[in-house]
PDB file of C-alpha atoms in Angstrom:
ATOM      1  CA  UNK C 941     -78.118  57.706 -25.511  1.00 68.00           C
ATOM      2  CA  UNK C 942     -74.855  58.435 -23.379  1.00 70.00           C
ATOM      3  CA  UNK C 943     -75.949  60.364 -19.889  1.00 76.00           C
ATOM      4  CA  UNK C 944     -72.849  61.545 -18.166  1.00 81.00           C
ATOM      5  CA  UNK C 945     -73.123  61.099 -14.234  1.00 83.00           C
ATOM      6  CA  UNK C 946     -71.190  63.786 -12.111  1.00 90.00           C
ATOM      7  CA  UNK C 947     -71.143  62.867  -8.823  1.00 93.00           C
ATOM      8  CA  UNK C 948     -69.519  64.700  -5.248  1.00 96.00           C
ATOM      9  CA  UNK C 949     -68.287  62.497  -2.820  1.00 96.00           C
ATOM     10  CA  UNK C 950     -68.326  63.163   1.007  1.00 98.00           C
ATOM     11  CA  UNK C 951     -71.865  63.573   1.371  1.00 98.00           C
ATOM     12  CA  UNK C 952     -72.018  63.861   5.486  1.00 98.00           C
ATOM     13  CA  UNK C 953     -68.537  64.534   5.605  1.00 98.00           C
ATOM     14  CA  UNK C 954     -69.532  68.255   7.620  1.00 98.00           C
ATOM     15  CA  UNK C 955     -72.819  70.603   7.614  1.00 98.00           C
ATOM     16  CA  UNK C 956     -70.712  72.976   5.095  1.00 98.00           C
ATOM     17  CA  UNK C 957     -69.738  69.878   2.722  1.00 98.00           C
ATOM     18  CA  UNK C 958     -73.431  68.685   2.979  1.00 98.00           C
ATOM     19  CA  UNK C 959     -74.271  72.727   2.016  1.00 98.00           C
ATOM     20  CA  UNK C 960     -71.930  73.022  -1.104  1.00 98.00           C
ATOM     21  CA  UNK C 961     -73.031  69.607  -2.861  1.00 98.00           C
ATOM     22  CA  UNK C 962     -76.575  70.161  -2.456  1.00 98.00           C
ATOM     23  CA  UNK C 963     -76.188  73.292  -4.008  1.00 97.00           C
ATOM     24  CA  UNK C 964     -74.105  71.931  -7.260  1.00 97.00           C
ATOM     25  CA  UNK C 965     -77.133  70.013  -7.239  1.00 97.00           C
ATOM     26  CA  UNK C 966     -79.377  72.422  -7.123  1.00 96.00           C
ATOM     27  CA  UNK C 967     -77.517  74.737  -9.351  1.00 95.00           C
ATOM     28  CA  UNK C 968     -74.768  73.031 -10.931  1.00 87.00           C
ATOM     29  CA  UNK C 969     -73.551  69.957 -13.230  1.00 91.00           C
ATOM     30  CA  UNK C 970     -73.548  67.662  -9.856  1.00 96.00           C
ATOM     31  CA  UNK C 971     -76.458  64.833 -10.912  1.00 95.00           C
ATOM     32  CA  UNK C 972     -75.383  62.531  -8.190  1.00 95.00           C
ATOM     33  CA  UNK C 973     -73.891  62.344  -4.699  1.00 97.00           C
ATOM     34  CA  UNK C 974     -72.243  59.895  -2.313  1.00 97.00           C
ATOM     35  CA  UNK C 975     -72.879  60.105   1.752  1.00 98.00           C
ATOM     36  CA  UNK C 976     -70.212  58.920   4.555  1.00 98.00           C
ATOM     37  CA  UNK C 977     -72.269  57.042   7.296  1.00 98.00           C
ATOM     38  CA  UNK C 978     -69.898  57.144   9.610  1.00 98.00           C
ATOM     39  CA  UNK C 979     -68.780  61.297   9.515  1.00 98.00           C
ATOM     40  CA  UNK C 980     -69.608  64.250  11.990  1.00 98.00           C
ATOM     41  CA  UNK C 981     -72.079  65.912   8.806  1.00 98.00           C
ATOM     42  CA  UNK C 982     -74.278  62.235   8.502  1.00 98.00           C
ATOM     43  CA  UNK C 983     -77.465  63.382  10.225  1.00 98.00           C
ATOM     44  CA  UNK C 984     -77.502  66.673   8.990  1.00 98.00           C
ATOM     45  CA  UNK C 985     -77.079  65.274   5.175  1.00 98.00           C
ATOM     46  CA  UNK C 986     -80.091  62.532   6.348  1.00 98.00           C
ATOM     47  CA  UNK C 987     -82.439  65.397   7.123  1.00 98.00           C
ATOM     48  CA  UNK C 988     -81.004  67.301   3.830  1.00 98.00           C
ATOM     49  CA  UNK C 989     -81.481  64.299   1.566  1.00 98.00           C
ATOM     50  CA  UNK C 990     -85.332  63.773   3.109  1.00 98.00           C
ATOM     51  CA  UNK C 991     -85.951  67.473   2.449  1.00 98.00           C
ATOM     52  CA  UNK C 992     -84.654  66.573  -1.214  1.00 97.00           C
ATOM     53  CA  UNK C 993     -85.667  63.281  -1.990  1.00 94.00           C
ATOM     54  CA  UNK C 994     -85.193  63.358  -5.843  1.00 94.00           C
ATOM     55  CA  UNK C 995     -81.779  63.323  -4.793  1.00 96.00           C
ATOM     56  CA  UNK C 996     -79.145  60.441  -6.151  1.00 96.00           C
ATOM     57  CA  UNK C 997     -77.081  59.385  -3.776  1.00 98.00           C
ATOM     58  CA  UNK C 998     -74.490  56.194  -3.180  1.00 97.00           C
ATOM     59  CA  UNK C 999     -72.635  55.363  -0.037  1.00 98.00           C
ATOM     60  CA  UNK C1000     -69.034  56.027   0.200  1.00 98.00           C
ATOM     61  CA  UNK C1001     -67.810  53.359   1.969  1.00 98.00           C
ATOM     62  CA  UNK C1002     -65.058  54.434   4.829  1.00 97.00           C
ATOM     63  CA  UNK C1003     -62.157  53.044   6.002  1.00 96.00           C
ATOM     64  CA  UNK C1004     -59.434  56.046   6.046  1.00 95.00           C
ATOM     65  CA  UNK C1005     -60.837  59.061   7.586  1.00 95.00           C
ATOM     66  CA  UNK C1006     -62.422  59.515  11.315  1.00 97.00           C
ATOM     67  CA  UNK C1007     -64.171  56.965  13.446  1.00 97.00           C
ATOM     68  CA  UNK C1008     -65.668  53.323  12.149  1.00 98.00           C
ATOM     69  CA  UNK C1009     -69.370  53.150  13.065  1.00 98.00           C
ATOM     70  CA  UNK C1010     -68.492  49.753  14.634  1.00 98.00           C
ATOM     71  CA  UNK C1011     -66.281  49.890  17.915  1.00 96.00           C
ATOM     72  CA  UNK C1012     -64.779  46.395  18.003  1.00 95.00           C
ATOM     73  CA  UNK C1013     -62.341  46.522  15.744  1.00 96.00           C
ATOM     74  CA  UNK C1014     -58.938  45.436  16.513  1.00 94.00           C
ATOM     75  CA  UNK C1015     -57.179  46.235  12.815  1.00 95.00           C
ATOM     76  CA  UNK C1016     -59.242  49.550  11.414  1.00 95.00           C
ATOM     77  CA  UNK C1017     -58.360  51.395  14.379  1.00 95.00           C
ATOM     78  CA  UNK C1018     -55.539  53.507  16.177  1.00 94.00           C
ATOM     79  CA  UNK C1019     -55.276  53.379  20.014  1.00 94.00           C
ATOM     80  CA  UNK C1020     -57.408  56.195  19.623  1.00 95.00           C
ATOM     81  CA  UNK C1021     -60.231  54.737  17.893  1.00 96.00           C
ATOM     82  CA  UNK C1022     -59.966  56.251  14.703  1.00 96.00           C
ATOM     83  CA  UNK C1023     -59.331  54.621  11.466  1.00 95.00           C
ATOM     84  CA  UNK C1024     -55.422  54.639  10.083  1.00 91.00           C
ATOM     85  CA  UNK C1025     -54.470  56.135   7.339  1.00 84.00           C
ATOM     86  CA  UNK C1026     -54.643  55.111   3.689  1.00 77.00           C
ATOM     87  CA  UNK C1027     -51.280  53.408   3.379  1.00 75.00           C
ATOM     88  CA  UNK C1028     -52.296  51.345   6.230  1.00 75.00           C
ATOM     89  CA  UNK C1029     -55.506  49.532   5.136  1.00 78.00           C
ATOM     90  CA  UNK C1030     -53.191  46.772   3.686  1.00 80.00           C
ATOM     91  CA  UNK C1031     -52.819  45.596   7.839  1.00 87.00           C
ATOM     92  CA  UNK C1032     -56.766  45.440   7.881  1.00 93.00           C
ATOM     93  CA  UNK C1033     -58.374  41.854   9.053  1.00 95.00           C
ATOM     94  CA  UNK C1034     -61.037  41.111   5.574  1.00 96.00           C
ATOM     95  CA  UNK C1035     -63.789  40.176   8.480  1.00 97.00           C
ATOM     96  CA  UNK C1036     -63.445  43.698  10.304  1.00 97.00           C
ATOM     97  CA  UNK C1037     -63.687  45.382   6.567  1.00 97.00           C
ATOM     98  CA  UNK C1038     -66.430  43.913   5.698  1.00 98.00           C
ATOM     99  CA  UNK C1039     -68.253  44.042   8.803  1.00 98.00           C
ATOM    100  CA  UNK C1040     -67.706  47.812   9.104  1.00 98.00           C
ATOM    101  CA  UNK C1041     -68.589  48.575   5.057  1.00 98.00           C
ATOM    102  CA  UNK C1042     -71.800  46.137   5.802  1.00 98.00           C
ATOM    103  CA  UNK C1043     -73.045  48.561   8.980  1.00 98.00           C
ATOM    104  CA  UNK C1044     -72.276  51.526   6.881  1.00 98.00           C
ATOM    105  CA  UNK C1045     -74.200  50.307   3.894  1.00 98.00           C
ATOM    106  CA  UNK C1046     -76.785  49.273   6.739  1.00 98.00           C
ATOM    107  CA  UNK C1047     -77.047  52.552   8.565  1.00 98.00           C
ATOM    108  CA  UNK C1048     -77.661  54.479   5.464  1.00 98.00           C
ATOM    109  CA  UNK C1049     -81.030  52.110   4.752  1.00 98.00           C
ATOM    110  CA  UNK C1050     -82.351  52.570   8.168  1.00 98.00           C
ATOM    111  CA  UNK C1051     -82.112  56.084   7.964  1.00 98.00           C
ATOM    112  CA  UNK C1052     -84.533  55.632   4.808  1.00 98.00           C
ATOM    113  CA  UNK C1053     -81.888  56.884   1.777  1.00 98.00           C
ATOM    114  CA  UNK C1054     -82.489  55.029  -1.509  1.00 97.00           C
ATOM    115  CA  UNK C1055     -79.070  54.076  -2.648  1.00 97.00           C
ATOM    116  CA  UNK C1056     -78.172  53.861  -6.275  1.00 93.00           C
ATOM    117  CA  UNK C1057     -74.734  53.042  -6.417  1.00 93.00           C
ATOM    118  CA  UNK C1058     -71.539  51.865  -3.987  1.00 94.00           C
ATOM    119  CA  UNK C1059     -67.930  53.672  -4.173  1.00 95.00           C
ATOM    120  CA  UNK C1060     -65.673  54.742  -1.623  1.00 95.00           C
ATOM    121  CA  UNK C1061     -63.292  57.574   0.364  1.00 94.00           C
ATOM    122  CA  UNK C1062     -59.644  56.959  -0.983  1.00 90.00           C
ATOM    123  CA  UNK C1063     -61.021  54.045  -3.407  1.00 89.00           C
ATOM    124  CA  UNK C1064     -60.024  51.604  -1.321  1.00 90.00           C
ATOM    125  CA  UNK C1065     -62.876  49.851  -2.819  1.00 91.00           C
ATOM    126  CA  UNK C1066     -61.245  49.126  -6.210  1.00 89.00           C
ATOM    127  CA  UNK C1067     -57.930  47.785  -4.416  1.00 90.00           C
ATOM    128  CA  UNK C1068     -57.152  44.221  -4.542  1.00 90.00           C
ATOM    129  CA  UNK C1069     -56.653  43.981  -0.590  1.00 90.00           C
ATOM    130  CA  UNK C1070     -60.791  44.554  -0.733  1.00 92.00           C
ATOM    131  CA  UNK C1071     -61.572  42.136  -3.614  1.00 92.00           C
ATOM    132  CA  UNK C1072     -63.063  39.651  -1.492  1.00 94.00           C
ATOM    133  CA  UNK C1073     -65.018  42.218   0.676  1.00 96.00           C
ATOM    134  CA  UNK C1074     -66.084  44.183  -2.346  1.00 94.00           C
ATOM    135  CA  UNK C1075     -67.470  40.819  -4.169  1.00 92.00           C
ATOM    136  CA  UNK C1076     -69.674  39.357  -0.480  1.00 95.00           C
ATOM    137  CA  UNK C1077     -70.873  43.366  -0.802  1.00 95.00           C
ATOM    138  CA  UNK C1078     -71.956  43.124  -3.947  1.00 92.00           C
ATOM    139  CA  UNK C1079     -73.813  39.599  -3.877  1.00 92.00           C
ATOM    140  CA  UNK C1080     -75.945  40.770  -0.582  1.00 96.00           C
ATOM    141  CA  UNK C1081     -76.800  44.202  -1.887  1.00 95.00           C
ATOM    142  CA  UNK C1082     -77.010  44.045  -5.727  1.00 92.00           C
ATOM    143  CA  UNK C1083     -75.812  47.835  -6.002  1.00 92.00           C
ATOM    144  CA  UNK C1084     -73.681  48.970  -8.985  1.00 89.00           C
ATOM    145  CA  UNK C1085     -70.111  50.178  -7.897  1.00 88.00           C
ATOM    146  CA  UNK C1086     -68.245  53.199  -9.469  1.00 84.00           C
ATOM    147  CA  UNK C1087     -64.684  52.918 -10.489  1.00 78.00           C
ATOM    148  CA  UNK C1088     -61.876  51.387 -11.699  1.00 77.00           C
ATOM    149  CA  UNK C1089     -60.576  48.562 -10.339  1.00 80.00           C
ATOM    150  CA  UNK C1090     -57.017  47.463  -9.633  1.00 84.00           C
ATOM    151  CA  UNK C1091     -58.705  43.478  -9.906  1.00 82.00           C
ATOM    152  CA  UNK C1092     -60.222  41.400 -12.524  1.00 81.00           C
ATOM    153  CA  UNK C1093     -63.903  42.557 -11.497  1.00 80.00           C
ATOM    154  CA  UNK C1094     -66.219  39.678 -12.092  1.00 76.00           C
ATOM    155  CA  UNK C1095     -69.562  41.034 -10.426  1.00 72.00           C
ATOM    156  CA  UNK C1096     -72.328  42.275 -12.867  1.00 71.00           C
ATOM    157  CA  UNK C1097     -72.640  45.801 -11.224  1.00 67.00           C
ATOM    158  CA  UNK C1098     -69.431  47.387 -11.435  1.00 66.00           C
ATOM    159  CA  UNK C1099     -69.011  50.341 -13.746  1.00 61.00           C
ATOM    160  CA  UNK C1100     -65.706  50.482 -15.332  1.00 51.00           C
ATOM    161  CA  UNK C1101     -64.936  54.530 -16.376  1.00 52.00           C
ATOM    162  CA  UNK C1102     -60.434  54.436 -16.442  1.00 45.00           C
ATOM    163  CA  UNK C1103     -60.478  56.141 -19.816  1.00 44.00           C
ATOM    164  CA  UNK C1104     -62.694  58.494 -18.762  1.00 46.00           C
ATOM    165  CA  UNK C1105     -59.933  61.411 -19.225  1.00 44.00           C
ATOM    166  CA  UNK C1106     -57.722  62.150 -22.524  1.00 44.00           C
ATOM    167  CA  UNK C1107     -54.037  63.484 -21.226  1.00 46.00           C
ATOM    168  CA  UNK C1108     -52.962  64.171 -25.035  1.00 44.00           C
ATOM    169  CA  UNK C1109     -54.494  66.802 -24.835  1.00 40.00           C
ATOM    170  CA  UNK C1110     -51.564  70.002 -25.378  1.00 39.00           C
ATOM    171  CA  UNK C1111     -53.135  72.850 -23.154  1.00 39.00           C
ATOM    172  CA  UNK C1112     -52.535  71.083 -19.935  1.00 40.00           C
ATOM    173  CA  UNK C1113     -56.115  69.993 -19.616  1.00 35.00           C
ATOM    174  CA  UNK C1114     -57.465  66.677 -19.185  1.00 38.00           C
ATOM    175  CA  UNK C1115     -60.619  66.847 -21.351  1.00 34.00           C
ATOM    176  CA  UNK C1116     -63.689  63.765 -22.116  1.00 39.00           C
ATOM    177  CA  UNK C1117     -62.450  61.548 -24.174  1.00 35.00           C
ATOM    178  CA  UNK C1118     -65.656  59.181 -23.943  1.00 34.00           C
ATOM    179  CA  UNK C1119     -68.479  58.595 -21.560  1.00 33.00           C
ATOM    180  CA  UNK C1120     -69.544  55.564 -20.350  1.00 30.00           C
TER     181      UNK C1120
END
């Protein structure tokens, strides 16, 4: 049996984000979410996620928006302390991506949140600038990543869904073509 798996990013990204996916969940096609460990809404979505703990969720690993959780990176980081933008993450030292994804993977265990499944903001995760980071991830947590990826993925729990969208369709409309 197929089972299609709709899942809303930014989990923690802001108390009204937090709001709006719990209630696709509630009353919506949303079976699945993904929570930012290192964003302004984290605690409240902790305390919403414990109040709902049926609730799927993933972590999705940062590197592009707001502060890292760790504060001694050299590479991640303006001269303000927040993390560049996207285009930038190809001047980012491997050892201060990893060690930054690792505390945010981390943080999101200690605060008790059963994680089913890794992906990320941007993802960066499926660039081949994080290959090496994304592969160490993957043999010290043993969590299935979502995504396609710009790499040859050679890690058992990666989930593959490209040709998840049909654009010969006429209308406009991108519609299923197949599930995986």
């Amino acid at each position: 049996m197929k089972r299609m798996i709709v899942n809303a990013d930014d989990f923690g990204f802001s108390e009204a984000v937090n709001h709006g996916i719990l209630k696709a969940m509630q009353e919506g096609i949303v079976t699945s979410t993904s929570i930012m460990a290192n964003m302004p809404g984290f605690a409240h979505a902790v305390q919403l996620y414990h109040e709902h703990p049926d609730m799927a969720v993933g972590v999705h690993l940062n590197l592009t928006c707001y502060r890292p959780l760790l504060s001694t990176h050299q590479t991640l980081v303006t001269e303000t302390g927040y993390f560049h933008k996207q285009d930038d993450v190809a001047g980012y030292s491997e050892s201060e991506m990893y060690e930054e994804l690792k505390a945010q993977i981390d943080c999101v265990l200690a605060h008790g949140i059963r994680i089913d499944h890794l992906d990320s903001h941007h993802h960066i995760h499926t660039t081949q600038k994080l290959q090496k980071v994304m592969e160490k991830l993957n043999k010290e947590y043993a969590l299935p990543f979502r995504g396609g990826f710009a790499y040859p993925v050679s890690f058992p729990h990666a989930q593959l869904c490209m040709d998840f969208y049909d654009s010969g369709v006429g209308d406009g409309f991108d519609v299923p073509s197949r599930l995986y």
